[in-house]
C-alpha cells in the first residue's frame, strides 16, 4: 500500500530536529528521509514550513529547498509567521504568500497556534483563510501540546478551531495532531464542522515496539481507538508522522493498529488526495 505522509518536517540546520531524529533511531538528513520513505512506501510527504534561523524575519516559512533541487516526493504548506506581521507589511506578506501558493509544490497553509501567541480567530489570520479558500488549499493548524515550554496551550486547544470553521465555512481546516491530548474536544469539533479534518501525526514520539506501546499506554491507546470509533468519520482523517519526532516504520504500524483495516487505504492515501487537492497534479502521484 502506497502512503502519503500528510505532516512531517525537514530543517536540517536545527539542532532540535537532529536530536529528535536520533531519539527516533534516524538522522535529520535528506538521505535518511529518502531512505525511510522508500522503505515504508511513502510516495509523498507534505512538509510544514518551519521556523527559520533565529533573527531572520521570514514570511512565509518554507522548506529549505530551492526550485531547481526540489525533491520530487515533497510538497509543502506555507507557515505563517504571525509575529512578524504588522499593519505596514501585511499586504506585502499576503502578496508573498499568494505568489508562493501558485507554485505546484505548495499545497496548503500552516498556522503555528500555541507556538505563536495568537488565537486562530485573531484577525491577523483572516486574510490567510480567505486566500486558502480562493486557491482551494487547506489550512493546517497546530493543536494540542507544544514541543517546547514557551508555547501557550490556550492558543492551541482544538476548541478554538470551532469558531473559525463556522466563520469561514468555505475554507478547509486540518487539525494537526488530532488536538492531542484533548482528543474528546477534537472529536466534537471534527464531528460538528463539515469543513474540519484532522491528521494523526504526533500521537507518539521516538522509537518503540507497538506491542510495548499498547501494553504500557493501553489507556491512552484505548481512548484513541474509542473516540475515533465514536467519530466514525474515517474519511476525515489522514495519516501523518510528524517526522523526525518518531520512527516512520514504527508509527505506520501504530496507526494501522488504531485504524480499522478496511479504512487503511483511505486514511493512509486517498483522503490526503481529496483534502490536499493540489497534490494530484504532482508527477510523483501520476507515474
PDB file of C-alpha atoms in Angstrom:
ATOM      1  CA  UNK A   1       0.000   0.000   0.000  1.00  0.00           C
ATOM      2  CA  UNK A   2       1.359   3.398  -1.001  1.00  0.00           C
ATOM      3  CA  UNK A   3       1.261   6.049   1.707  1.00  0.00           C
ATOM      4  CA  UNK A   4       1.056   9.839   1.794  1.00  0.00           C
ATOM      5  CA  UNK A   5       2.560  11.374   4.921  1.00  0.00           C
ATOM      6  CA  UNK A   6       0.409  14.475   5.418  1.00  0.00           C
ATOM      7  CA  UNK A   7       2.531  16.012   8.176  1.00  0.00           C
ATOM      8  CA  UNK A   8       6.290  15.983   8.534  1.00  0.00           C
ATOM      9  CA  UNK A   9       9.147  18.437   8.979  1.00  0.00           C
ATOM     10  CA  UNK A  10      12.544  18.970   7.418  1.00  0.00           C
ATOM     11  CA  UNK A  11      15.008  21.565   8.630  1.00  0.00           C
ATOM     12  CA  UNK A  12      18.496  20.041   8.718  1.00  0.00           C
ATOM     13  CA  UNK A  13      20.161  23.028  10.398  1.00  0.00           C
ATOM     14  CA  UNK A  14      18.002  22.615  13.502  1.00  0.00           C
ATOM     15  CA  UNK A  15      19.765  21.012  16.466  1.00  0.00           C
ATOM     16  CA  UNK A  16      16.349  20.210  17.965  1.00  0.00           C
ATOM     17  CA  UNK A  17      15.251  18.247  14.889  1.00  0.00           C
ATOM     18  CA  UNK A  18      18.594  16.442  14.752  1.00  0.00           C
ATOM     19  CA  UNK A  19      18.265  15.358  18.385  1.00  0.00           C
ATOM     20  CA  UNK A  20      14.654  14.271  17.817  1.00  0.00           C
ATOM     21  CA  UNK A  21      15.691  12.192  14.820  1.00  0.00           C
ATOM     22  CA  UNK A  22      18.409  10.427  16.817  1.00  0.00           C
ATOM     23  CA  UNK A  23      15.899   9.589  19.561  1.00  0.00           C
ATOM     24  CA  UNK A  24      13.727   8.034  16.857  1.00  0.00           C
ATOM     25  CA  UNK A  25      16.649   5.994  15.544  1.00  0.00           C
ATOM     26  CA  UNK A  26      17.131   8.199  12.493  1.00  0.00           C
ATOM     27  CA  UNK A  27      19.004  11.241  11.189  1.00  0.00           C
ATOM     28  CA  UNK A  28      17.580  14.605  10.098  1.00  0.00           C
ATOM     29  CA  UNK A  29      19.152  14.449   6.642  1.00  0.00           C
ATOM     30  CA  UNK A  30      17.609  14.289   3.202  1.00  0.00           C
ATOM     31  CA  UNK A  31      19.398  10.965   2.601  1.00  0.00           C
ATOM     32  CA  UNK A  32      17.931   9.409   5.748  1.00  0.00           C
ATOM     33  CA  UNK A  33      14.471  10.795   4.998  1.00  0.00           C
ATOM     34  CA  UNK A  34      14.590   9.480   1.428  1.00  0.00           C
ATOM     35  CA  UNK A  35      15.610   6.017   2.610  1.00  0.00           C
ATOM     36  CA  UNK A  36      12.878   5.913   5.267  1.00  0.00           C
ATOM     37  CA  UNK A  37      10.217   6.969   2.773  1.00  0.00           C
ATOM     38  CA  UNK A  38      11.302   4.402   0.199  1.00  0.00           C
ATOM     39  CA  UNK A  39      11.455   1.625   2.798  1.00  0.00           C
ATOM     40  CA  UNK A  40       7.928   2.378   4.024  1.00  0.00           C
ATOM     41  CA  UNK A  41       6.347   3.028   0.587  1.00  0.00           C
ATOM     42  CA  UNK A  42       5.691   6.690   1.355  1.00  0.00           C
ATOM     43  CA  UNK A  43       5.314   8.227  -2.092  1.00  0.00           C
ATOM     44  CA  UNK A  44       4.759  11.804  -0.942  1.00  0.00           C
ATOM     45  CA  UNK A  45       5.444  13.828   2.184  1.00  0.00           C
ATOM     46  CA  UNK A  46       3.754  17.134   2.944  1.00  0.00           C
ATOM     47  CA  UNK A  47       6.262  19.237   4.836  1.00  0.00           C
ATOM     48  CA  UNK A  48       5.341  22.067   7.161  1.00  0.00           C
ATOM     49  CA  UNK A  49       7.124  25.364   6.545  1.00  0.00           C
ATOM     50  CA  UNK A  50       9.366  25.608   9.571  1.00  0.00           C
ATOM     51  CA  UNK A  51      10.630  28.404  11.792  1.00  0.00           C
ATOM     52  CA  UNK A  52      13.723  29.939  10.151  1.00  0.00           C
ATOM     53  CA  UNK A  53      17.115  30.625  11.652  1.00  0.00           C
ATOM     54  CA  UNK A  54      16.890  32.940  14.667  1.00  0.00           C
ATOM     55  CA  UNK A  55      16.885  36.597  13.702  1.00  0.00           C
ATOM     56  CA  UNK A  56      15.524  36.081  10.180  1.00  0.00           C
ATOM     57  CA  UNK A  57      12.075  37.634   9.779  1.00  0.00           C
ATOM     58  CA  UNK A  58      10.953  35.246   7.064  1.00  0.00           C
ATOM     59  CA  UNK A  59       7.366  35.097   5.839  1.00  0.00           C
ATOM     60  CA  UNK A  60       6.162  32.713   4.561  1.00  0.00           C
ATOM     61  CA  UNK A  61       8.005  29.960   6.396  1.00  0.00           C
ATOM     62  CA  UNK A  62       9.080  27.415   3.800  1.00  0.00           C
ATOM     63  CA  UNK A  63      11.026  24.198   3.363  1.00  0.00           C
ATOM     64  CA  UNK A  64      14.785  24.653   2.814  1.00  0.00           C
ATOM     65  CA  UNK A  65      14.842  23.699  -0.866  1.00  0.00           C
ATOM     66  CA  UNK A  66      15.236  25.798  -3.986  1.00  0.00           C
ATOM     67  CA  UNK A  67      13.045  25.204  -7.003  1.00  0.00           C
ATOM     68  CA  UNK A  68      15.834  23.606  -9.041  1.00  0.00           C
ATOM     69  CA  UNK A  69      16.603  20.937  -6.425  1.00  0.00           C
ATOM     70  CA  UNK A  70      13.119  20.349  -5.022  1.00  0.00           C
ATOM     71  CA  UNK A  71      12.689  16.651  -4.108  1.00  0.00           C
ATOM     72  CA  UNK A  72      10.007  15.008  -6.227  1.00  0.00           C
ATOM     73  CA  UNK A  73       8.487  13.371  -3.139  1.00  0.00           C
ATOM     74  CA  UNK A  74       7.873  16.646  -1.268  1.00  0.00           C
ATOM     75  CA  UNK A  75       5.057  19.179  -1.166  1.00  0.00           C
ATOM     76  CA  UNK A  76       4.760  21.949   1.396  1.00  0.00           C
ATOM     77  CA  UNK A  77       2.401  24.029   3.496  1.00  0.00           C
ATOM     78  CA  UNK A  78       3.483  27.651   3.867  1.00  0.00           C
ATOM     79  CA  UNK A  79       3.976  28.574   7.512  1.00  0.00           C
ATOM     80  CA  UNK A  80       2.509  31.860   8.741  1.00  0.00           C
ATOM     81  CA  UNK A  81       4.990  33.784  10.889  1.00  0.00           C
ATOM     82  CA  UNK A  82       2.354  35.923  12.615  1.00  0.00           C
ATOM     83  CA  UNK A  83       4.897  37.505  14.957  1.00  0.00           C
ATOM     84  CA  UNK A  84       6.384  39.443  12.040  1.00  0.00           C
ATOM     85  CA  UNK A  85       3.140  40.781  10.533  1.00  0.00           C
ATOM     86  CA  UNK A  86       2.398  44.490  11.009  1.00  0.00           C
ATOM     87  CA  UNK A  87      -0.036  46.996   9.538  1.00  0.00           C
ATOM     88  CA  UNK A  88       2.838  48.271   7.427  1.00  0.00           C
ATOM     89  CA  UNK A  89       3.929  44.965   5.858  1.00  0.00           C
ATOM     90  CA  UNK A  90       0.749  42.864   5.888  1.00  0.00           C
ATOM     91  CA  UNK A  91      -0.077  43.493   2.213  1.00  0.00           C
ATOM     92  CA  UNK A  92       3.435  42.569   1.147  1.00  0.00           C
ATOM     93  CA  UNK A  93       3.308  39.424   3.283  1.00  0.00           C
ATOM     94  CA  UNK A  94       0.000  38.352   1.777  1.00  0.00           C
ATOM     95  CA  UNK A  95       1.352  39.030  -1.706  1.00  0.00           C
ATOM     96  CA  UNK A  96       4.384  36.847  -0.955  1.00  0.00           C
ATOM     97  CA  UNK A  97       2.062  34.048   0.159  1.00  0.00           C
ATOM     98  CA  UNK A  98      -0.068  34.384  -2.948  1.00  0.00           C
ATOM     99  CA  UNK A  99       2.961  34.207  -5.240  1.00  0.00           C
ATOM    100  CA  UNK A 100       4.258  31.139  -3.430  1.00  0.00           C
ATOM    101  CA  UNK A 101       0.897  29.400  -3.259  1.00  0.00           C
ATOM    102  CA  UNK A 102       0.719  29.430  -7.058  1.00  0.00           C
ATOM    103  CA  UNK A 103       3.689  27.072  -7.216  1.00  0.00           C
ATOM    104  CA  UNK A 104       2.679  23.434  -7.848  1.00  0.00           C
ATOM    105  CA  UNK A 105       4.528  22.149  -4.779  1.00  0.00           C
ATOM    106  CA  UNK A 106       2.683  24.477  -2.385  1.00  0.00           C
ATOM    107  CA  UNK A 107      -0.462  22.652  -1.282  1.00  0.00           C
ATOM    108  CA  UNK A 108      -1.590  24.362   1.936  1.00  0.00           C
ATOM    109  CA  UNK A 109      -1.024  26.933   4.680  1.00  0.00           C
ATOM    110  CA  UNK A 110       0.204  26.179   8.215  1.00  0.00           C
ATOM    111  CA  UNK A 111      -0.749  28.079  11.397  1.00  0.00           C
ATOM    112  CA  UNK A 112       1.509  27.524  14.422  1.00  0.00           C
ATOM    113  CA  UNK A 113      -1.102  28.017  17.130  1.00  0.00           C
ATOM    114  CA  UNK A 114       0.419  27.763  20.589  1.00  0.00           C
ATOM    115  CA  UNK A 115       3.929  28.456  19.376  1.00  0.00           C
ATOM    116  CA  UNK A 116       2.787  31.884  18.249  1.00  0.00           C
ATOM    117  CA  UNK A 117       0.650  33.616  20.813  1.00  0.00           C
ATOM    118  CA  UNK A 118      -2.453  34.389  18.785  1.00  0.00           C
ATOM    119  CA  UNK A 119      -5.833  32.697  18.813  1.00  0.00           C
ATOM    120  CA  UNK A 120      -6.660  31.196  15.433  1.00  0.00           C
ATOM    121  CA  UNK A 121      -9.662  33.560  15.354  1.00  0.00           C
ATOM    122  CA  UNK A 122      -7.345  36.598  15.548  1.00  0.00           C
ATOM    123  CA  UNK A 123      -7.869  38.973  12.585  1.00  0.00           C
ATOM    124  CA  UNK A 124      -4.181  38.598  11.686  1.00  0.00           C
ATOM    125  CA  UNK A 125      -5.055  35.187  10.219  1.00  0.00           C
ATOM    126  CA  UNK A 126      -8.280  36.102   8.402  1.00  0.00           C
ATOM    127  CA  UNK A 127      -6.626  37.072   5.084  1.00  0.00           C
ATOM    128  CA  UNK A 128      -4.836  33.722   5.014  1.00  0.00           C
ATOM    129  CA  UNK A 129      -8.102  31.826   5.479  1.00  0.00           C
ATOM    130  CA  UNK A 130      -9.580  33.817   2.594  1.00  0.00           C
ATOM    131  CA  UNK A 131      -6.500  33.148   0.477  1.00  0.00           C
ATOM    132  CA  UNK A 132      -6.773  29.421   1.208  1.00  0.00           C
ATOM    133  CA  UNK A 133     -10.422  29.458   0.180  1.00  0.00           C
ATOM    134  CA  UNK A 134      -9.613  31.284  -3.065  1.00  0.00           C
ATOM    135  CA  UNK A 135      -6.913  28.797  -4.071  1.00  0.00           C
ATOM    136  CA  UNK A 136      -8.773  25.797  -2.630  1.00  0.00           C
ATOM    137  CA  UNK A 137      -5.989  24.662  -0.321  1.00  0.00           C
ATOM    138  CA  UNK A 138      -6.423  23.584   3.313  1.00  0.00           C
ATOM    139  CA  UNK A 139      -5.226  25.452   6.381  1.00  0.00           C
ATOM    140  CA  UNK A 140      -3.339  23.133   8.739  1.00  0.00           C
ATOM    141  CA  UNK A 141      -3.470  24.312  12.361  1.00  0.00           C
ATOM    142  CA  UNK A 142      -1.223  23.027  15.116  1.00  0.00           C
ATOM    143  CA  UNK A 143      -3.370  21.794  18.003  1.00  0.00           C
ATOM    144  CA  UNK A 144      -2.627  20.265  21.377  1.00  0.00           C
ATOM    145  CA  UNK A 145       0.669  20.000  23.199  1.00  0.00           C
ATOM    146  CA  UNK A 146       3.659  22.047  22.093  1.00  0.00           C
ATOM    147  CA  UNK A 147       7.190  20.743  21.740  1.00  0.00           C
ATOM    148  CA  UNK A 148       8.640  23.434  23.978  1.00  0.00           C
ATOM    149  CA  UNK A 149       7.630  25.066  27.245  1.00  0.00           C
ATOM    150  CA  UNK A 150       7.338  28.521  25.665  1.00  0.00           C
ATOM    151  CA  UNK A 151       4.164  27.507  23.833  1.00  0.00           C
ATOM    152  CA  UNK A 152       0.844  28.598  25.332  1.00  0.00           C
ATOM    153  CA  UNK A 153      -1.747  25.842  25.296  1.00  0.00           C
ATOM    154  CA  UNK A 154      -4.761  28.152  25.433  1.00  0.00           C
ATOM    155  CA  UNK A 155      -3.994  29.097  21.826  1.00  0.00           C
ATOM    156  CA  UNK A 156      -3.607  25.516  20.610  1.00  0.00           C
ATOM    157  CA  UNK A 157      -6.688  23.953  22.180  1.00  0.00           C
ATOM    158  CA  UNK A 158      -8.789  22.248  19.475  1.00  0.00           C
ATOM    159  CA  UNK A 159     -11.974  24.038  20.569  1.00  0.00           C
ATOM    160  CA  UNK A 160     -10.515  27.270  19.162  1.00  0.00           C
ATOM    161  CA  UNK A 161     -10.945  25.878  15.646  1.00  0.00           C
ATOM    162  CA  UNK A 162     -14.720  25.710  16.008  1.00  0.00           C
ATOM    163  CA  UNK A 163     -15.065  29.491  15.712  1.00  0.00           C
ATOM    164  CA  UNK A 164     -13.039  29.863  12.520  1.00  0.00           C
ATOM    165  CA  UNK A 165     -14.685  26.806  10.980  1.00  0.00           C
ATOM    166  CA  UNK A 166     -18.059  28.488  11.451  1.00  0.00           C
ATOM    167  CA  UNK A 167     -16.902  31.942  10.337  1.00  0.00           C
ATOM    168  CA  UNK A 168     -15.034  30.641   7.283  1.00  0.00           C
ATOM    169  CA  UNK A 169     -17.306  27.809   6.113  1.00  0.00           C
ATOM    170  CA  UNK A 170     -15.749  27.558   2.636  1.00  0.00           C
ATOM    171  CA  UNK A 171     -12.225  27.167   3.982  1.00  0.00           C
ATOM    172  CA  UNK A 172     -10.927  23.679   4.722  1.00  0.00           C
ATOM    173  CA  UNK A 173      -9.199  23.302   8.089  1.00  0.00           C
ATOM    174  CA  UNK A 174      -6.952  20.416   9.143  1.00  0.00           C
ATOM    175  CA  UNK A 175      -6.462  19.897  12.865  1.00  0.00           C
ATOM    176  CA  UNK A 176      -2.870  18.738  13.216  1.00  0.00           C
ATOM    177  CA  UNK A 177      -2.164  16.074  15.843  1.00  0.00           C
ATOM    178  CA  UNK A 178      -5.889  15.489  16.460  1.00  0.00           C
ATOM    179  CA  UNK A 179      -5.753  18.028  19.309  1.00  0.00           C
ATOM    180  CA  UNK A 180      -3.725  15.634  21.461  1.00  0.00           C
ATOM    181  CA  UNK A 181      -4.204  15.345  24.447  1.00  0.00           C
ATOM    182  CA  UNK A 182      -7.698  16.897  24.085  1.00  0.00           C
ATOM    183  CA  UNK A 183      -8.962  14.003  21.995  1.00  0.00           C
ATOM    184  CA  UNK A 184     -12.590  14.302  23.152  1.00  0.00           C
ATOM    185  CA  UNK A 185     -12.817  18.006  22.307  1.00  0.00           C
ATOM    186  CA  UNK A 186     -11.107  17.478  18.968  1.00  0.00           C
ATOM    187  CA  UNK A 187     -13.579  14.737  18.102  1.00  0.00           C
ATOM    188  CA  UNK A 188     -16.532  17.054  18.686  1.00  0.00           C
ATOM    189  CA  UNK A 189     -15.049  19.857  16.558  1.00  0.00           C
ATOM    190  CA  UNK A 190     -14.419  17.436  13.686  1.00  0.00           C
ATOM    191  CA  UNK A 191     -17.839  15.822  14.058  1.00  0.00           C
ATOM    192  CA  UNK A 192     -19.712  19.156  14.185  1.00  0.00           C
ATOM    193  CA  UNK A 193     -17.990  21.035  11.358  1.00  0.00           C
ATOM    194  CA  UNK A 194     -18.099  19.696   7.795  1.00  0.00           C
ATOM    195  CA  UNK A 195     -15.005  21.721   6.840  1.00  0.00           C
ATOM    196  CA  UNK A 196     -12.745  20.389   9.626  1.00  0.00           C
ATOM    197  CA  UNK A 197     -10.469  17.380   9.153  1.00  0.00           C
ATOM    198  CA  UNK A 198      -7.521  16.012  11.137  1.00  0.00           C
ATOM    199  CA  UNK A 199      -4.143  14.436  10.681  1.00  0.00           C
ATOM    200  CA  UNK A 200      -2.969  11.725  13.054  1.00  0.00           C
ATOM    201  CA  UNK A 201       0.592  12.939  13.446  1.00  0.00           C
ATOM    202  CA  UNK A 202       2.320  13.478  16.756  1.00  0.00           C
ATOM    203  CA  UNK A 203       0.370  10.953  18.829  1.00  0.00           C
ATOM    204  CA  UNK A 204       3.629   9.270  19.891  1.00  0.00           C
ATOM    205  CA  UNK A 205       7.341  10.078  19.751  1.00  0.00           C
ATOM    206  CA  UNK A 206      10.651   8.260  19.488  1.00  0.00           C
ATOM    207  CA  UNK A 207      11.231   4.631  18.553  1.00  0.00           C
ATOM    208  CA  UNK A 208       9.415   1.778  20.279  1.00  0.00           C
ATOM    209  CA  UNK A 209       7.709  -1.518  19.621  1.00  0.00           C
ATOM    210  CA  UNK A 210       3.997  -1.196  19.026  1.00  0.00           C
ATOM    211  CA  UNK A 211       3.324  -4.098  21.379  1.00  0.00           C
ATOM    212  CA  UNK A 212       5.209  -2.271  24.139  1.00  0.00           C
ATOM    213  CA  UNK A 213       3.244   0.902  23.410  1.00  0.00           C
ATOM    214  CA  UNK A 214      -0.145  -0.800  23.706  1.00  0.00           C
ATOM    215  CA  UNK A 215       0.947  -2.583  26.872  1.00  0.00           C
ATOM    216  CA  UNK A 216       2.355   0.463  28.648  1.00  0.00           C
ATOM    217  CA  UNK A 217      -0.045   3.085  27.291  1.00  0.00           C
ATOM    218  CA  UNK A 218      -3.138   0.945  26.944  1.00  0.00           C
ATOM    219  CA  UNK A 219      -5.445   3.563  28.482  1.00  0.00           C
ATOM    220  CA  UNK A 220      -4.243   6.191  26.001  1.00  0.00           C
ATOM    221  CA  UNK A 221      -4.427   3.783  23.057  1.00  0.00           C
ATOM    222  CA  UNK A 222      -7.903   2.626  24.092  1.00  0.00           C
ATOM    223  CA  UNK A 223      -9.036   6.253  24.309  1.00  0.00           C
ATOM    224  CA  UNK A 224      -7.784   6.962  20.793  1.00  0.00           C
ATOM    225  CA  UNK A 225      -9.476   3.886  19.371  1.00  0.00           C
ATOM    226  CA  UNK A 226     -12.665   4.580  21.314  1.00  0.00           C
ATOM    227  CA  UNK A 227     -13.115   8.191  20.230  1.00  0.00           C
ATOM    228  CA  UNK A 228     -12.147   7.511  16.618  1.00  0.00           C
ATOM    229  CA  UNK A 229     -14.764   4.769  16.629  1.00  0.00           C
ATOM    230  CA  UNK A 230     -17.283   7.183  18.149  1.00  0.00           C
ATOM    231  CA  UNK A 231     -16.499   9.717  15.423  1.00  0.00           C
ATOM    232  CA  UNK A 232     -16.725   7.044  12.709  1.00  0.00           C
ATOM    233  CA  UNK A 233     -15.602   9.514  10.054  1.00  0.00           C
ATOM    234  CA  UNK A 234     -12.506   7.869   8.721  1.00  0.00           C
ATOM    235  CA  UNK A 235     -12.990   9.943   5.569  1.00  0.00           C
ATOM    236  CA  UNK A 236     -11.922  12.981   7.636  1.00  0.00           C
ATOM    237  CA  UNK A 237      -8.632  11.520   8.913  1.00  0.00           C
ATOM    238  CA  UNK A 238      -5.181  11.474   7.329  1.00  0.00           C
ATOM    239  CA  UNK A 239      -2.003   9.680   8.224  1.00  0.00           C
ATOM    240  CA  UNK A 240       0.870  11.938   9.255  1.00  0.00           C
ATOM    241  CA  UNK A 241       4.018  11.120  11.202  1.00  0.00           C
ATOM    242  CA  UNK A 242       5.498  14.411  12.491  1.00  0.00           C
ATOM    243  CA  UNK A 243       8.893  13.049  11.410  1.00  0.00           C
ATOM    244  CA  UNK A 244      11.646  13.360  12.615  1.00  0.00           C
ATOM    245  CA  UNK A 245       9.998  13.141  16.044  1.00  0.00           C
ATOM    246  CA  UNK A 246       9.071   9.496  15.504  1.00  0.00           C
ATOM    247  CA  UNK A 247      10.388   6.479  13.628  1.00  0.00           C
ATOM    248  CA  UNK A 248       8.431   6.196  10.387  1.00  0.00           C
ATOM    249  CA  UNK A 249       8.080   2.427  10.265  1.00  0.00           C
ATOM    250  CA  UNK A 250       7.046   2.190  13.892  1.00  0.00           C
ATOM    251  CA  UNK A 251       4.492   4.958  13.557  1.00  0.00           C
ATOM    252  CA  UNK A 252       2.884   3.462  10.480  1.00  0.00           C
ATOM    253  CA  UNK A 253       2.459   0.197  12.377  1.00  0.00           C
ATOM    254  CA  UNK A 254       0.956   2.073  15.338  1.00  0.00           C
ATOM    255  CA  UNK A 255      -1.626   3.929  13.253  1.00  0.00           C
ATOM    256  CA  UNK A 256      -2.510   0.708  11.422  1.00  0.00           C
ATOM    257  CA  UNK A 257      -3.364  -0.797  14.813  1.00  0.00           C
ATOM    258  CA  UNK A 258      -5.540   2.198  15.725  1.00  0.00           C
ATOM    259  CA  UNK A 259      -7.415   2.462  12.407  1.00  0.00           C
ATOM    260  CA  UNK A 260      -9.613  -0.473  11.266  1.00  0.00           C
ATOM    261  CA  UNK A 261      -8.077  -2.278   8.314  1.00  0.00           C
ATOM    262  CA  UNK A 262     -10.989  -1.518   5.998  1.00  0.00           C
ATOM    263  CA  UNK A 263     -10.156   2.195   6.311  1.00  0.00           C
ATOM    264  CA  UNK A 264      -6.385   1.943   5.841  1.00  0.00           C
ATOM    265  CA  UNK A 265      -6.319   2.947   2.177  1.00  0.00           C
ATOM    266  CA  UNK A 266      -8.497   5.986   2.860  1.00  0.00           C
ATOM    267  CA  UNK A 267      -6.559   7.198   5.900  1.00  0.00           C
ATOM    268  CA  UNK A 268      -3.087   6.426   4.557  1.00  0.00           C
ATOM    269  CA  UNK A 269      -3.595   7.609   0.977  1.00  0.00           C
ATOM    270  CA  UNK A 270      -6.931   8.560  -0.545  1.00  0.00           C
ATOM    271  CA  UNK A 271      -8.080  11.163   1.975  1.00  0.00           C
ATOM    272  CA  UNK A 272      -4.926  13.234   1.540  1.00  0.00           C
ATOM    273  CA  UNK A 273      -5.503  13.299  -2.220  1.00  0.00           C
ATOM    274  CA  UNK A 274      -9.014  14.619  -1.653  1.00  0.00           C
ATOM    275  CA  UNK A 275      -8.175  17.166   1.062  1.00  0.00           C
ATOM    276  CA  UNK A 276      -4.869  18.422  -0.385  1.00  0.00           C
ATOM    277  CA  UNK A 277      -6.271  18.677  -3.902  1.00  0.00           C
ATOM    278  CA  UNK A 278      -3.179  20.219  -5.483  1.00  0.00           C
ATOM    279  CA  UNK A 279      -1.048  17.135  -4.878  1.00  0.00           C
ATOM    280  CA  UNK A 280      -2.973  15.290  -7.573  1.00  0.00           C
ATOM    281  CA  UNK A 281      -1.083  17.141 -10.322  1.00  0.00           C
ATOM    282  CA  UNK A 282       2.356  16.302  -8.926  1.00  0.00           C
ATOM    283  CA  UNK A 283       4.316  13.921 -11.189  1.00  0.00           C
ATOM    284  CA  UNK A 284       5.120  11.578  -8.286  1.00  0.00           C
ATOM    285  CA  UNK A 285       1.414  10.690  -7.982  1.00  0.00           C
ATOM    286  CA  UNK A 286       0.920  10.272 -11.719  1.00  0.00           C
ATOM    287  CA  UNK A 287       3.521   7.651 -12.563  1.00  0.00           C
TER     288      UNK A 287
END
